[in-house]
Every structure is written in C-alpha cells, then in structure tokens.
mmCIF file of C-alpha atoms in Angstrom:
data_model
loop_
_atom_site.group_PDB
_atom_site.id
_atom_site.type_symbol
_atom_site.label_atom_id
_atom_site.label_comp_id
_atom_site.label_asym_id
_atom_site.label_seq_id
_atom_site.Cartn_x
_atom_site.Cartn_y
_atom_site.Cartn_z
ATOM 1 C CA UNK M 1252 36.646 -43.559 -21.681
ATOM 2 C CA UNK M 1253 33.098 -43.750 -21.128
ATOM 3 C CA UNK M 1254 33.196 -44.080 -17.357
ATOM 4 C CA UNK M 1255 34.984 -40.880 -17.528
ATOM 5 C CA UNK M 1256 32.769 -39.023 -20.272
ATOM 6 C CA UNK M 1257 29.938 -39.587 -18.110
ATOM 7 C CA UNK M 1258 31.703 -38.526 -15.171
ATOM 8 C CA UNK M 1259 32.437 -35.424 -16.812
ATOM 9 C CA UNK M 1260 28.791 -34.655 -17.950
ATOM 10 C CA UNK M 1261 27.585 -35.276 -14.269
ATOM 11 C CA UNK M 1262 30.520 -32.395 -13.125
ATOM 12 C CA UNK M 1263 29.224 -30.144 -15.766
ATOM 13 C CA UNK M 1264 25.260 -30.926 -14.952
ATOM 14 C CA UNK M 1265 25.956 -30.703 -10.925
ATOM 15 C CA UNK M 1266 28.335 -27.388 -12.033
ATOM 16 C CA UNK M 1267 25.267 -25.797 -13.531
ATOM 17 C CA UNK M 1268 22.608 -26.437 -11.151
ATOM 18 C CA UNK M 1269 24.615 -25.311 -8.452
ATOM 19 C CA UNK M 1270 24.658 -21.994 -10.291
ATOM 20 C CA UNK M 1271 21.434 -21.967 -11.475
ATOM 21 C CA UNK M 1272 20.783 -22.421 -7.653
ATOM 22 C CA UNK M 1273 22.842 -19.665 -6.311
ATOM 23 C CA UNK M 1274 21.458 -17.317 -8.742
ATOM 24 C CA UNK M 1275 17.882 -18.066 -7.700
ATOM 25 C CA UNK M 1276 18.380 -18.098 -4.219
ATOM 26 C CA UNK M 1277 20.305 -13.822 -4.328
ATOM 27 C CA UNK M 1278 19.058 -11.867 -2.111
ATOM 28 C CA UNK M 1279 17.020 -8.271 -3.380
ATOM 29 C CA UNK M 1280 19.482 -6.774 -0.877
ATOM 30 C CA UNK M 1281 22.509 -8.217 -2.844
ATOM 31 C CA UNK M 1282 20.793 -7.526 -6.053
ATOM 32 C CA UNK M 1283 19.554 -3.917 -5.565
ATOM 33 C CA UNK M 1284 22.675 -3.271 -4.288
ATOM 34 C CA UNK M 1285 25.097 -4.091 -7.448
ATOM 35 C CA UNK M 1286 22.536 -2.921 -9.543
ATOM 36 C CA UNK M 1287 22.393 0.578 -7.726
ATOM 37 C CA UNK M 1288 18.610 0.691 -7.836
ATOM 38 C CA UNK M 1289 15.556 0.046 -5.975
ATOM 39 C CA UNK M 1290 12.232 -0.657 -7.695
ATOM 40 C CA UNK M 1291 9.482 0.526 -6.220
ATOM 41 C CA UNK M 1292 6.366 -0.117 -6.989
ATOM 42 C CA UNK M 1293 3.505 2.206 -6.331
ATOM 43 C CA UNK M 1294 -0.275 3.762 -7.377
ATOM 44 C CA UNK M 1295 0.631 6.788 -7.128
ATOM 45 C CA UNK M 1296 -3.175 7.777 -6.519
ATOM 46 C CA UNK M 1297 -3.486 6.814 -2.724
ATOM 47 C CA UNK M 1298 -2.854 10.398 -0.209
ATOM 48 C CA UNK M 1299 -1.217 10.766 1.559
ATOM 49 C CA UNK M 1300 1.074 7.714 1.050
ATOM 50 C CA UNK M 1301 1.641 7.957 -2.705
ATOM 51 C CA UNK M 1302 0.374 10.285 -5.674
ATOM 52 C CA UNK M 1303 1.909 11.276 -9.365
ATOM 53 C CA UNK M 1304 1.948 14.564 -9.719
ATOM 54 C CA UNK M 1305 1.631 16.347 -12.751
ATOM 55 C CA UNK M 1306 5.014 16.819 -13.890
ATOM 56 C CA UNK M 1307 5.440 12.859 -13.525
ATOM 57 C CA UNK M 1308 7.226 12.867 -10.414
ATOM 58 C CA UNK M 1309 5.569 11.222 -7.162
ATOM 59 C CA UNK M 1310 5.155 12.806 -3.542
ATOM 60 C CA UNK M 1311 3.886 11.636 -0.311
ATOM 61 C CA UNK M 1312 4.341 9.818 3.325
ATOM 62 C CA UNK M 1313 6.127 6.349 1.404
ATOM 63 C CA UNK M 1314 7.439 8.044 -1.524
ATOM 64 C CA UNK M 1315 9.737 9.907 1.239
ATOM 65 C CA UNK M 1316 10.197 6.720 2.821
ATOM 66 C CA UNK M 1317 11.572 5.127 -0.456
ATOM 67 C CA UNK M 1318 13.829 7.673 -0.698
ATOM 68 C CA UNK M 1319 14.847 6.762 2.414
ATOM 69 C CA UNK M 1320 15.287 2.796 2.442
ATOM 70 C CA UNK M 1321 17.224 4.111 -0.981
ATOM 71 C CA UNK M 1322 19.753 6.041 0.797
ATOM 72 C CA UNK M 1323 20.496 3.716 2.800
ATOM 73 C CA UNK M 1324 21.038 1.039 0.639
ATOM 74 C CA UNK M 1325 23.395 3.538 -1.742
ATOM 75 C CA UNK M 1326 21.037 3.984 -4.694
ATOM 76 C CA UNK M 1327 19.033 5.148 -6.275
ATOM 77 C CA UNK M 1328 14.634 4.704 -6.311
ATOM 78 C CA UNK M 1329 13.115 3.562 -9.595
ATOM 79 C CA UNK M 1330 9.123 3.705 -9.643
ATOM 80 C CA UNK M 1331 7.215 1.587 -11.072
ATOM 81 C CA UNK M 1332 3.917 2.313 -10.974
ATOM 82 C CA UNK M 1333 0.815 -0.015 -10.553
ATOM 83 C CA UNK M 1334 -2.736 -0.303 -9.579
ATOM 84 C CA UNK M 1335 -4.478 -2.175 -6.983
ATOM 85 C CA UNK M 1336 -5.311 -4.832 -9.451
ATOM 86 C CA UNK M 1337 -2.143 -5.345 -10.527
ATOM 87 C CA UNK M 1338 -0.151 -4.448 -7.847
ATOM 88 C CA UNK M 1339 0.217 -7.892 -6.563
ATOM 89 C CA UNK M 1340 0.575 -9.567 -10.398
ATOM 90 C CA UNK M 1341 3.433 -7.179 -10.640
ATOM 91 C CA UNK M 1342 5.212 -8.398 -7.157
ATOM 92 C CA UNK M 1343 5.259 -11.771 -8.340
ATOM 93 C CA UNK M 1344 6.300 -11.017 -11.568
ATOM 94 C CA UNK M 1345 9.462 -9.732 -10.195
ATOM 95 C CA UNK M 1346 8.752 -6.432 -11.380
ATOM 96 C CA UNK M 1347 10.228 -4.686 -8.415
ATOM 97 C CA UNK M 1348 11.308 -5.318 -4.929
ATOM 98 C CA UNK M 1349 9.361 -3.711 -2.724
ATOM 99 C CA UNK M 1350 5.486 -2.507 -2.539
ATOM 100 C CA UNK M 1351 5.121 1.122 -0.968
ATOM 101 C CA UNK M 1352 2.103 3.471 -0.685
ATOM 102 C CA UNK M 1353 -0.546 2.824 2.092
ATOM 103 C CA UNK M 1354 -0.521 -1.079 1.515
ATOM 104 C CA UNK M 1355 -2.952 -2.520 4.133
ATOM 105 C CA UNK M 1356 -2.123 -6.362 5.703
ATOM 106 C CA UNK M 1357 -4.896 -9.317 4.577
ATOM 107 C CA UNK M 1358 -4.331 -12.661 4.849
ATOM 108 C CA UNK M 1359 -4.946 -12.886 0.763
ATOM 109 C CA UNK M 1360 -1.977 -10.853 0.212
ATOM 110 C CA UNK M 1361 0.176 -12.770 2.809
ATOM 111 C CA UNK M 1362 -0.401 -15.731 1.130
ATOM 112 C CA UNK M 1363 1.792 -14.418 -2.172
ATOM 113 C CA UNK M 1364 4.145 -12.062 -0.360
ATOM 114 C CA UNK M 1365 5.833 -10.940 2.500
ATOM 115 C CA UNK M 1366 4.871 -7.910 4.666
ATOM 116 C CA UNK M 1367 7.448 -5.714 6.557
ATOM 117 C CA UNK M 1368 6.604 -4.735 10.150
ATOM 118 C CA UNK M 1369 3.814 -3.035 11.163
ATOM 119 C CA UNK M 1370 4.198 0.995 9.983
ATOM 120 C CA UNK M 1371 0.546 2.015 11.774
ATOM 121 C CA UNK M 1372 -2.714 0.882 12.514
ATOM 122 C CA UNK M 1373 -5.607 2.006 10.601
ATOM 123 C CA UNK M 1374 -8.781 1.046 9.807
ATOM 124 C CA UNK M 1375 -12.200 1.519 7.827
ATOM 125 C CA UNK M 1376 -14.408 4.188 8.272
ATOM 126 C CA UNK M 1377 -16.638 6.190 6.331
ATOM 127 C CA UNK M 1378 -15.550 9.445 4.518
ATOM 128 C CA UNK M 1379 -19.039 11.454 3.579
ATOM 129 C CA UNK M 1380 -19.888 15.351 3.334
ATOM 130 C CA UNK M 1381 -19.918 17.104 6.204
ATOM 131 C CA UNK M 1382 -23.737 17.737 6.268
ATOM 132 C CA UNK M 1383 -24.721 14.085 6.268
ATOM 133 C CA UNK M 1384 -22.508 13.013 8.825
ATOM 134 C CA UNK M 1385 -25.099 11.908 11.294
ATOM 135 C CA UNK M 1386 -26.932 9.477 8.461
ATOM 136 C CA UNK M 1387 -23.843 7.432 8.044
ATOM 137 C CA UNK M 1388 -23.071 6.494 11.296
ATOM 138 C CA UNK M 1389 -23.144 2.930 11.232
ATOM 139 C CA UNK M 1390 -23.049 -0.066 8.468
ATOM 140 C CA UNK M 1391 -26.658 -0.741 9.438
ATOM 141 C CA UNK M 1392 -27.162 2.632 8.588
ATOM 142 C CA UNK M 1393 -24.717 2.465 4.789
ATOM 143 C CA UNK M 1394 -26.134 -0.927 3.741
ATOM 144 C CA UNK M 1395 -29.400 0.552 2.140
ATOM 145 C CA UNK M 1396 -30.431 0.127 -1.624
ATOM 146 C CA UNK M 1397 -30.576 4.277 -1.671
ATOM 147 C CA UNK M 1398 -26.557 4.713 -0.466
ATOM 148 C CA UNK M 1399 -24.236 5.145 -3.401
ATOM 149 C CA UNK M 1400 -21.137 4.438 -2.272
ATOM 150 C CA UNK M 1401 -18.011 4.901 -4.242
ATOM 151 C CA UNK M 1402 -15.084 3.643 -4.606
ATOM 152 C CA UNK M 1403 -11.459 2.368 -6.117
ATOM 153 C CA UNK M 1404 -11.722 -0.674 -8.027
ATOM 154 C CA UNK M 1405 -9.381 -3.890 -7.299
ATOM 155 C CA UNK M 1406 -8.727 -2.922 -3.186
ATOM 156 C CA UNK M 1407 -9.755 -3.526 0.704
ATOM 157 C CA UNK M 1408 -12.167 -0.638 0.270
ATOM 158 C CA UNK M 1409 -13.715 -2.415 -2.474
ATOM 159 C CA UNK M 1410 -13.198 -5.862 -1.025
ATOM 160 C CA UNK M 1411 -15.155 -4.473 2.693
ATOM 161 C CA UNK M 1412 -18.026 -2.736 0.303
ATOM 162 C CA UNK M 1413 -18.779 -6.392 -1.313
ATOM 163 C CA UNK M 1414 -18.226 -8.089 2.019
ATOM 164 C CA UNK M 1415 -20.099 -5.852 4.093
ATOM 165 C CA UNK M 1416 -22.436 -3.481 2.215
ATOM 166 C CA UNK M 1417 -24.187 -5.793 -0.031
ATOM 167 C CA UNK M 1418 -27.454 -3.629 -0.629
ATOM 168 C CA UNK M 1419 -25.985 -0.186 -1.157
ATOM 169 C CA UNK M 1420 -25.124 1.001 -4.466
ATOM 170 C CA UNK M 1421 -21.401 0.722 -5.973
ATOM 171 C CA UNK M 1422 -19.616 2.715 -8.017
ATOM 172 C CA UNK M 1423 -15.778 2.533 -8.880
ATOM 173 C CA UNK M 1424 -14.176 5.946 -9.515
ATOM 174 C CA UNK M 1425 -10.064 6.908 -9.820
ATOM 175 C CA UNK M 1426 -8.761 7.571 -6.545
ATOM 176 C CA UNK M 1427 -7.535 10.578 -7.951
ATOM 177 C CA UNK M 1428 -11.104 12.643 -8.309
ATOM 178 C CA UNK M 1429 -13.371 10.177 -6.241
ATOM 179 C CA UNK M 1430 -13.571 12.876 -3.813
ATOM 180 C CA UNK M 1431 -15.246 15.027 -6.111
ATOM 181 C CA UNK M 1432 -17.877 13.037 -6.316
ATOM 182 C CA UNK M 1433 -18.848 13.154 -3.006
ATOM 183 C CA UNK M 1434 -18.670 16.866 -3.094
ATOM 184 C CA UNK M 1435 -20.657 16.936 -6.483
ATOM 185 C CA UNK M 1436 -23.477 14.617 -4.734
ATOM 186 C CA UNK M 1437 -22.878 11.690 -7.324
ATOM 187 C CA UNK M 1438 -22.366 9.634 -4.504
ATOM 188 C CA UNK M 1439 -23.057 9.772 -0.576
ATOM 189 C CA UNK M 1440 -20.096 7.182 1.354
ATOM 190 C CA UNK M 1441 -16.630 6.370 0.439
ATOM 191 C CA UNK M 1442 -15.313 3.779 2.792
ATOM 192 C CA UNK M 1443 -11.564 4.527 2.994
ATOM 193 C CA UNK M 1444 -8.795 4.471 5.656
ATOM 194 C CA UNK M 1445 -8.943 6.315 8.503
ATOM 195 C CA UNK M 1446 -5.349 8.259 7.701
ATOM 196 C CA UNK M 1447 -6.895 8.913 3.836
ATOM 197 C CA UNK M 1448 -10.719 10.169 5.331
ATOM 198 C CA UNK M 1449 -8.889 12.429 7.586
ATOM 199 C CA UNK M 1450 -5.930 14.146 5.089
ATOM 200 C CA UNK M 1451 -8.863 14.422 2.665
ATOM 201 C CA UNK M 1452 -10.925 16.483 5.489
ATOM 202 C CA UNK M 1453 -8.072 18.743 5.977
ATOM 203 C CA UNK M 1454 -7.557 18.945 2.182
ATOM 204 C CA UNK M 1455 -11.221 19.295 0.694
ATOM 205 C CA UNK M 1456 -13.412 21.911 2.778
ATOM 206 C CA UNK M 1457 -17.155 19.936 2.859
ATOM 207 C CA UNK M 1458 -15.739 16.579 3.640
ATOM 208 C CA UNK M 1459 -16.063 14.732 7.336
ATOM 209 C CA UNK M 1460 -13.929 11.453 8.325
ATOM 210 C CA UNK M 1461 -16.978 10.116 10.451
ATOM 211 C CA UNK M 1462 -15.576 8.825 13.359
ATOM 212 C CA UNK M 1463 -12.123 8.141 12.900
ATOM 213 C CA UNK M 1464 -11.318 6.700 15.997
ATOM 214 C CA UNK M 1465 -13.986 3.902 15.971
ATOM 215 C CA UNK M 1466 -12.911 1.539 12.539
ATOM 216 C CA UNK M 1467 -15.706 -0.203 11.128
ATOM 217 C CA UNK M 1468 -12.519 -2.996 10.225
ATOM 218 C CA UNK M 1469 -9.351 -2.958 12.042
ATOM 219 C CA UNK M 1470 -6.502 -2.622 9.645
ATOM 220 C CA UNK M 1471 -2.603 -2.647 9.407
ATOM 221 C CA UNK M 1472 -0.204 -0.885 7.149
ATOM 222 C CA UNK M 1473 2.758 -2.726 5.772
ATOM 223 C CA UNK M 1474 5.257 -2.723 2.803
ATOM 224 C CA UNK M 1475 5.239 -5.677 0.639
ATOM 225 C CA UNK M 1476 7.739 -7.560 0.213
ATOM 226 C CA UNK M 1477 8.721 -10.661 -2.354
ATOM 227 C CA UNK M 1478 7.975 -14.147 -0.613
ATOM 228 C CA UNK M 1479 10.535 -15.924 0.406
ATOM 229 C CA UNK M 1480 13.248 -13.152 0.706
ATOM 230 C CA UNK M 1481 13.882 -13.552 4.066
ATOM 231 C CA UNK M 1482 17.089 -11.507 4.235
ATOM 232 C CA UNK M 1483 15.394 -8.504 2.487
ATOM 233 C CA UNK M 1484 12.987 -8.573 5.127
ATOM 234 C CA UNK M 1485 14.706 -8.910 8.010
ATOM 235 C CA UNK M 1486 16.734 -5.253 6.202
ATOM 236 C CA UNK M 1487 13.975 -3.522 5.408
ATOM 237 C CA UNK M 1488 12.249 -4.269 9.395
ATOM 238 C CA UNK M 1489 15.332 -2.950 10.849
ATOM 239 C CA UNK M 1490 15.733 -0.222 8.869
ATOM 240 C CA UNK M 1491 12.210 0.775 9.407
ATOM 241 C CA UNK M 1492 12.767 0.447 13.258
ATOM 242 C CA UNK M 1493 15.728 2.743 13.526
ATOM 243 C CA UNK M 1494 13.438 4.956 11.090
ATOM 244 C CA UNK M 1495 10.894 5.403 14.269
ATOM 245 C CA UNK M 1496 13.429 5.239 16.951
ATOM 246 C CA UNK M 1497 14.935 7.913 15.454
ATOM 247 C CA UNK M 1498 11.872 9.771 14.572
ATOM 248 C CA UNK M 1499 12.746 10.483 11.019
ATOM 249 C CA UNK M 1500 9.044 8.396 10.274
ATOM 250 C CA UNK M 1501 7.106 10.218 12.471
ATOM 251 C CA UNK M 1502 8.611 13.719 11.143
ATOM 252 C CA UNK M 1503 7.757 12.353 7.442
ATOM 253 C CA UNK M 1504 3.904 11.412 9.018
ATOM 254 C CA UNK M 1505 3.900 14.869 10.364
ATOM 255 C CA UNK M 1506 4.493 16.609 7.279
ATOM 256 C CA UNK M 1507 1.350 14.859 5.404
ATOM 257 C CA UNK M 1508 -1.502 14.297 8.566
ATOM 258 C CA UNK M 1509 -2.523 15.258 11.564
ATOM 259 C CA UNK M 1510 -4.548 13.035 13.145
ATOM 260 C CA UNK M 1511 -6.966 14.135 15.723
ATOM 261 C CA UNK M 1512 -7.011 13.671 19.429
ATOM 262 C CA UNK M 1513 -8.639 10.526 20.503
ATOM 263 C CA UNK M 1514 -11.956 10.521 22.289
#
C-alpha cells in the first residue's frame, strides 16, 4: 500500500511538472494567437516610428507595421506604452510580446532579449539649427564645455552623449518638444538618428540633419523580441521579409521620410 501511495504521488508530481513545463515553454505565436491579441509595446514619442497623438491613439512607420504583423496573425494590436527606461524592464516582465518604434541593436539589449532582423541601418548624427551647421561638424567640434546638448533620458542618444561627449553640457528633455528647444536656443546639438534628424528637418523649418550620410556611430534598427522565443522569432523575421519583398515596408517608409540622395 505504501509502495503504491508513493508511486502515485511520483505520477501526480511528474504529471504536474510536465505541465508546468509545457506551459512555460508556449510559444507568443501560440499564445497571441488564442488570445486574439498582440501587445505591443511602444514610446510613443520617437518620429517617425512611434508617437501618441492627442486623441490617445498612436501613428507612425512601426505603429503601421504592428498593424501589420497583427493582421497577419488574426488579431488584434494592444499598446502598451513605455519609455526608454523601462522599455526593457517591461519586456522581461512579460508585459507584451514584441518591442516596436525605432528600437536600435546594442549588445546590452541583446543580452536580455531577442532582436528580429535587421529593418534599416541608421546611425548617429547631429541634429542642430540650420544656421550653426558648420560649428557642429565633428565630435571634436560638440565635446566643448560651451555645447548644450539635449536629449531623451534612459536611450543610445543618451548612452553615445555620456560615452562620447563627456565635456559638453547635458540636458534631458521629452522627445516630444526637445526640438523646440533647439529652435528656442536653450540648447545647440541633439544627437539623434539619422531617419529622426532628417523627418524632423522636413517637419520643423530652422532645423539641419548635419550630415546624414556620414554616422558619427553606426547603428541598426530591430524589433525586440522576448529571449528565448525562438519560434516567435523565426515568425516575426519571415513575416518581415515578405513585408520588403513585397514592398508593403518600403511603401509604409515612404509615407513618413524621405531620405536624401547619398553623396
């Protein structure tokens, strides 16, 4: 009788682990598909990848591509919107299951999570008014004790002011009216993406991307993806490659930037 009570306990033990197992080990693609949602998480503050407009709903170059990975998956998007400080907290928290809105690729992020494929290169460069463009030409010529730079707190253009700019001033600012500042000479250099220096040129008359074509760090941009997930991944990557052999992402890009010819 006890031979057999024990053997029973061990069935019920191995019973539960092996479910406790399975459920750990489901797929986001399994899961976002009998839930009938994808969470997306999102700044909503970065053009022209991602911004909250006033009415609460969000626009730009991945918020059309979310809507896209969402249709084909069957569902619907959820946002969930995050900051740059806590966008990485909330991927690991399991607060949603994919990261979408100009993410760049560093090894510090790749350490916690999974990128997609490659969506574009891009790369640092300085964003400035269009009268000072020849003072700002270098970072020999931005690392001075009389620059102020601004910037975003908690991201790579923070993280390449601190790494690179050590003697210039630093200010962090919403990347929502940062630009503004630059206009309103409360600062001189924002060191941004190439893609966000140029749709900010186009969109605010008195602002220069300063060359555009020469980064002052190379960059990548990815969507982030939970560690581990393996079979998300390899969905999402193919999904996005059928999204540029089709063209569908280069009609979205087309619709937000246009980026200049190279020199």
């Amino acid at each position: 009788m006890t031979i057999l009570k024990s053997t029973m306990i061990l069935c019920g033990a191995l019973t539960l682990a092996t479910a406790v197992q399975a459920q750990e080990s489901t797929s986001h693609l399994d899961s976002i598909q009998q839930q009938g949602q994808l969470r997306v998480c999102t700044t909503g503050d970065y053009k022209p990848y991602t911004f909250k407009r006033t009415d609460g709903d969000f626009e730009g170059i991945d918020i059309a591509m979310a809507r896209s990975l969402a249709d084909s998956l069957g569902v619907k998007v959820e946002w969930v919107q995050t900051t740059w400080k806590t966008l990485m907290p909330d991927m690991q928290a399991g607060k949603c299951d994919i990261g979408m809105g100009g993410i760049s690729v560093t090894l510090e992020r790749q350490k916690k999570a999974y990128f997609s494929n490659t969506l574009d290169t891009d790369g640092k460069i300085p964003l400035v008014r269009c009268a000072d463009v020849s003072k700002y030409q270098s970072v020999e010529q931005i690392n001075q004790s009389n620059v102020r730079l601004v910037e975003p707190a908690g991201g790579t253009n923070e993280a390449f002011v601190h790494a690179f700019l050590p003697k210039a001033q630093l200010a962090l600012h919403d990347n929502v009216t940062i630009f503004q500042q630059l206009l309103d000479n409360q600062a001189d250099v924002m060191i941004t993406d190439a893609s966000e220096a140029l749709y900010q040129q186009k969109l605010k008359p008195g602002l220069c991307a300063v060359n555009p074509h020469q980064f002052m760090q190379y960059g990548e941009k990815a969507y982030l993806l939970p560690r581990d997930d393996i079979s998300w991944k390899l969905y999402v990557d193919q999904w996005l490659h059928l999204s540029k052999a089709t063209g569908k992402y280069q009609q979205t890009l087309s619709e937000w930037i246009a980026v200049p010819t190279a020199q």
